[in-house]
């Protein structure tokens, strides 16, 4: 069926836009009127360029916008204000135009009688599966205000962990970037002049000098080829790690990196236990909670282990046993889970584990500079030594050649 874009007004006179499939233009107009809307315009969307879709490619909702929106919506809902009115009020204070447009569509769907979770699920780029599932559980249990509060806290902690990991990797990125820039300047501008100087003397150049001169020649004469190769390598790598073969390889390799591997594992486990504990506390069954939290970790190796644990639980085993067999989950985590299962306080124990792992991530990040300094100093010293030998060894040979000529 053809796709139509429509503009209508509701019973309060508010403008609402959207898209829908219909047999023809008249059928869609009758359907909109039957829903209580007043159609303003209905046009068919053809295969031509759609400026709205093009603009949507560059629009996004930041985690901060979603956190603030969720917390404000939960506060208004807790005060007894209906969802539709709450969304309208919060939308007036929302800074993100993209989020405003999305929530206008969600509100319109809810006004037509659809439940909130289904309305949110139509916008997966803004509301992921975790968000929708928790809202669905809140609607079913009549505790949507509590769910929104937990969701905002969960989103805050998740954003905090990601921000700390980015901060931890900023220092080495700056050092390595500065080193690469310095080498590029030397190879492009300095080395060619030294190569011309050395060429005037009939002496054999040392191996480090020959290597450096060759690199300089390649980058000077064929820089465009090198640029194409570098760009192609980056895009090829990014494409490869998104494939079914490349993604597991990359996620497994990330867990084995020195320093960053243990940090990544702790951060992923903290996120997993935080999400799982929140879902269990929200009344979502353990099997469904494991499925959602496993897919939300961001590492397919950990996700596959969670799926294996889930399958064994389905077979009748307790949660702690397959986690301990895996060897991937920290011993403290499996012990706390076992205690939580025995005492019937699994959600509390999972959230305590998440807090403990989050504290370990904070400690590792605070000491990241101390851990990375020896490695970075070794790399810098090795590079400086190579450049010094490549530049000054020929000078010593030139001095001997000059003295011998006398």
PDB file of N, CA and C in Angstrom, residues 170-209:
ATOM      1  N   UNK A 170      41.332   9.108  27.205  1.00  0.00           N
ATOM      2  CA  UNK A 170      41.691  10.390  26.596  1.00  0.00           C
ATOM      3  C   UNK A 170      43.190  10.643  26.659  1.00  0.00           C
ATOM      4  N   UNK A 171      43.800  10.372  27.819  1.00  0.00           N
ATOM      5  CA  UNK A 171      45.238  10.648  27.995  1.00  0.00           C
ATOM      6  C   UNK A 171      46.098   9.861  27.006  1.00  0.00           C
ATOM      7  N   UNK A 172      45.952   8.539  26.916  1.00  0.00           N
ATOM      8  CA  UNK A 172      46.776   7.823  25.927  1.00  0.00           C
ATOM      9  C   UNK A 172      46.483   8.240  24.491  1.00  0.00           C
ATOM     10  N   UNK A 173      45.228   8.602  24.190  1.00  0.00           N
ATOM     11  CA  UNK A 173      44.899   9.045  22.829  1.00  0.00           C
ATOM     12  C   UNK A 173      45.650  10.329  22.484  1.00  0.00           C
ATOM     13  N   UNK A 174      45.718  11.252  23.441  1.00  0.00           N
ATOM     14  CA  UNK A 174      46.426  12.516  23.199  1.00  0.00           C
ATOM     15  C   UNK A 174      47.917  12.272  23.003  1.00  0.00           C
ATOM     16  N   UNK A 175      48.507  11.424  23.856  1.00  0.00           N
ATOM     17  CA  UNK A 175      49.945  11.148  23.758  1.00  0.00           C
ATOM     18  C   UNK A 175      50.277  10.479  22.431  1.00  0.00           C
ATOM     19  N   UNK A 176      49.531   9.441  22.094  1.00  0.00           N
ATOM     20  CA  UNK A 176      49.796   8.723  20.838  1.00  0.00           C
ATOM     21  C   UNK A 176      49.545   9.637  19.637  1.00  0.00           C
ATOM     22  N   UNK A 177      48.478  10.450  19.698  1.00  0.00           N
ATOM     23  CA  UNK A 177      48.199  11.375  18.605  1.00  0.00           C
ATOM     24  C   UNK A 177      49.312  12.395  18.425  1.00  0.00           C
ATOM     25  N   UNK A 178      49.818  12.946  19.544  1.00  0.00           N
ATOM     26  CA  UNK A 178      50.921  13.906  19.457  1.00  0.00           C
ATOM     27  C   UNK A 178      52.179  13.254  18.891  1.00  0.00           C
ATOM     28  N   UNK A 179      52.432  12.007  19.281  1.00  0.00           N
ATOM     29  CA  UNK A 179      53.604  11.289  18.778  1.00  0.00           C
ATOM     30  C   UNK A 179      53.496  11.060  17.269  1.00  0.00           C
ATOM     31  N   UNK A 180      52.312  10.647  16.822  1.00  0.00           N
ATOM     32  CA  UNK A 180      52.104  10.427  15.384  1.00  0.00           C
ATOM     33  C   UNK A 180      52.264  11.730  14.609  1.00  0.00           C
ATOM     34  N   UNK A 181      51.734  12.834  15.152  1.00  0.00           N
ATOM     35  CA  UNK A 181      51.857  14.134  14.488  1.00  0.00           C
ATOM     36  C   UNK A 181      53.318  14.568  14.388  1.00  0.00           C
ATOM     37  N   UNK A 182      54.078  14.355  15.471  1.00  0.00           N
ATOM     38  CA  UNK A 182      55.490  14.733  15.461  1.00  0.00           C
ATOM     39  C   UNK A 182      56.275  13.931  14.426  1.00  0.00           C
ATOM     40  N   UNK A 183      56.019  12.631  14.368  1.00  0.00           N
ATOM     41  CA  UNK A 183      56.699  11.788  13.385  1.00  0.00           C
ATOM     42  C   UNK A 183      56.318  12.195  11.968  1.00  0.00           C
ATOM     43  N   UNK A 184      55.039  12.523  11.753  1.00  0.00           N
ATOM     44  CA  UNK A 184      54.590  12.931  10.421  1.00  0.00           C
ATOM     45  C   UNK A 184      55.290  14.212   9.973  1.00  0.00           C
ATOM     46  N   UNK A 185      55.455  15.175  10.890  1.00  0.00           N
ATOM     47  CA  UNK A 185      56.145  16.425  10.555  1.00  0.00           C
ATOM     48  C   UNK A 185      57.614  16.162  10.226  1.00  0.00           C
ATOM     49  N   UNK A 186      58.262  15.319  11.025  1.00  0.00           N
ATOM     50  CA  UNK A 186      59.663  14.988  10.761  1.00  0.00           C
ATOM     51  C   UNK A 186      59.835  14.312   9.406  1.00  0.00           C
ATOM     52  N   UNK A 187      58.962  13.340   9.144  1.00  0.00           N
ATOM     53  CA  UNK A 187      59.086  12.584   7.901  1.00  0.00           C
ATOM     54  C   UNK A 187      58.800  13.463   6.685  1.00  0.00           C
ATOM     55  N   UNK A 188      57.875  14.417   6.832  1.00  0.00           N
ATOM     56  CA  UNK A 188      57.471  15.242   5.695  1.00  0.00           C
ATOM     57  C   UNK A 188      58.430  16.412   5.430  1.00  0.00           C
ATOM     58  N   UNK A 189      58.915  17.063   6.487  1.00  0.00           N
ATOM     59  CA  UNK A 189      59.679  18.296   6.297  1.00  0.00           C
ATOM     60  C   UNK A 189      61.161  18.199   6.681  1.00  0.00           C
ATOM     61  N   UNK A 190      61.494  17.426   7.680  1.00  0.00           N
ATOM     62  CA  UNK A 190      62.865  17.411   8.195  1.00  0.00           C
ATOM     63  C   UNK A 190      63.718  16.362   7.496  1.00  0.00           C
ATOM     64  N   UNK A 191      63.230  15.163   7.410  1.00  0.00           N
ATOM     65  CA  UNK A 191      64.017  14.051   6.859  1.00  0.00           C
ATOM     66  C   UNK A 191      64.446  14.301   5.416  1.00  0.00           C
ATOM     67  N   UNK A 192      63.577  14.862   4.530  1.00  0.00           N
ATOM     68  CA  UNK A 192      64.042  15.107   3.153  1.00  0.00           C
ATOM     69  C   UNK A 192      65.291  15.994   3.076  1.00  0.00           C
ATOM     70  N   UNK A 193      65.390  16.994   3.957  1.00  0.00           N
ATOM     71  CA  UNK A 193      66.565  17.867   3.954  1.00  0.00           C
ATOM     72  C   UNK A 193      67.813  17.104   4.398  1.00  0.00           C
ATOM     73  N   UNK A 194      67.664  16.257   5.414  1.00  0.00           N
ATOM     74  CA  UNK A 194      68.797  15.436   5.847  1.00  0.00           C
ATOM     75  C   UNK A 194      69.184  14.447   4.756  1.00  0.00           C
ATOM     76  N   UNK A 195      68.181  13.895   4.053  1.00  0.00           N
ATOM     77  CA  UNK A 195      68.479  12.938   2.983  1.00  0.00           C
ATOM     78  C   UNK A 195      69.273  13.596   1.861  1.00  0.00           C
ATOM     79  N   UNK A 196      68.936  14.855   1.536  1.00  0.00           N
ATOM     80  CA  UNK A 196      69.692  15.591   0.514  1.00  0.00           C
ATOM     81  C   UNK A 196      71.125  15.828   0.956  1.00  0.00           C
ATOM     82  N   UNK A 197      71.276  16.169   2.238  1.00  0.00           N
ATOM     83  CA  UNK A 197      72.620  16.390   2.776  1.00  0.00           C
ATOM     84  C   UNK A 197      73.458  15.120   2.740  1.00  0.00           C
ATOM     85  N   UNK A 198      72.859  14.004   3.153  1.00  0.00           N
ATOM     86  CA  UNK A 198      73.601  12.746   3.182  1.00  0.00           C
ATOM     87  C   UNK A 198      73.930  12.269   1.766  1.00  0.00           C
ATOM     88  N   UNK A 199      73.090  12.636   0.795  1.00  0.00           N
ATOM     89  CA  UNK A 199      73.316  12.180  -0.568  1.00  0.00           C
ATOM     90  C   UNK A 199      74.551  12.787  -1.211  1.00  0.00           C
ATOM     91  N   UNK A 200      75.047  13.919  -0.675  1.00  0.00           N
ATOM     92  CA  UNK A 200      76.236  14.561  -1.226  1.00  0.00           C
ATOM     93  C   UNK A 200      77.529  13.843  -0.842  1.00  0.00           C
ATOM     94  N   UNK A 201      77.415  12.911   0.095  1.00  0.00           N
ATOM     95  CA  UNK A 201      78.593  12.172   0.543  1.00  0.00           C
ATOM     96  C   UNK A 201      78.469  10.722   0.096  1.00  0.00           C
ATOM     97  N   UNK A 202      79.546  10.184  -0.344  1.00  0.00           N
ATOM     98  CA  UNK A 202      79.566   8.806  -0.822  1.00  0.00           C
ATOM     99  C   UNK A 202      79.797   7.848   0.343  1.00  0.00           C
ATOM    100  N   UNK A 203      78.819   7.773   1.241  1.00  0.00           N
ATOM    101  CA  UNK A 203      78.919   6.878   2.386  1.00  0.00           C
ATOM    102  C   UNK A 203      77.660   6.007   2.437  1.00  0.00           C
ATOM    103  N   UNK A 204      77.845   4.823   2.978  1.00  0.00           N
ATOM    104  CA  UNK A 204      76.707   3.908   3.138  1.00  0.00           C
ATOM    105  C   UNK A 204      75.896   4.331   4.362  1.00  0.00           C
ATOM    106  N   UNK A 205      74.613   4.547   4.186  1.00  0.00           N
ATOM    107  CA  UNK A 205      73.756   4.973   5.294  1.00  0.00           C
ATOM    108  C   UNK A 205      73.412   3.797   6.198  1.00  0.00           C
ATOM    109  N   UNK A 206      73.354   4.023   7.519  1.00  0.00           N
ATOM    110  CA  UNK A 206      72.956   2.955   8.446  1.00  0.00           C
ATOM    111  C   UNK A 206      71.521   2.502   8.188  1.00  0.00           C
ATOM    112  N   UNK A 207      71.177   1.317   8.675  1.00  0.00           N
ATOM    113  CA  UNK A 207      69.843   0.756   8.446  1.00  0.00           C
ATOM    114  C   UNK A 207      68.719   1.648   8.976  1.00  0.00           C
ATOM    115  N   UNK A 208      68.787   2.207  10.214  1.00  0.00           N
ATOM    116  CA  UNK A 208      67.701   3.077  10.675  1.00  0.00           C
ATOM    117  C   UNK A 208      67.492   4.278   9.758  1.00  0.00           C
ATOM    118  N   UNK A 209      68.610   4.834   9.224  1.00  0.00           N
ATOM    119  CA  UNK A 209      68.498   5.992   8.339  1.00  0.00           C
ATOM    120  C   UNK A 209      67.843   5.599   7.022  1.00  0.00           C
TER     121      UNK A 209
END
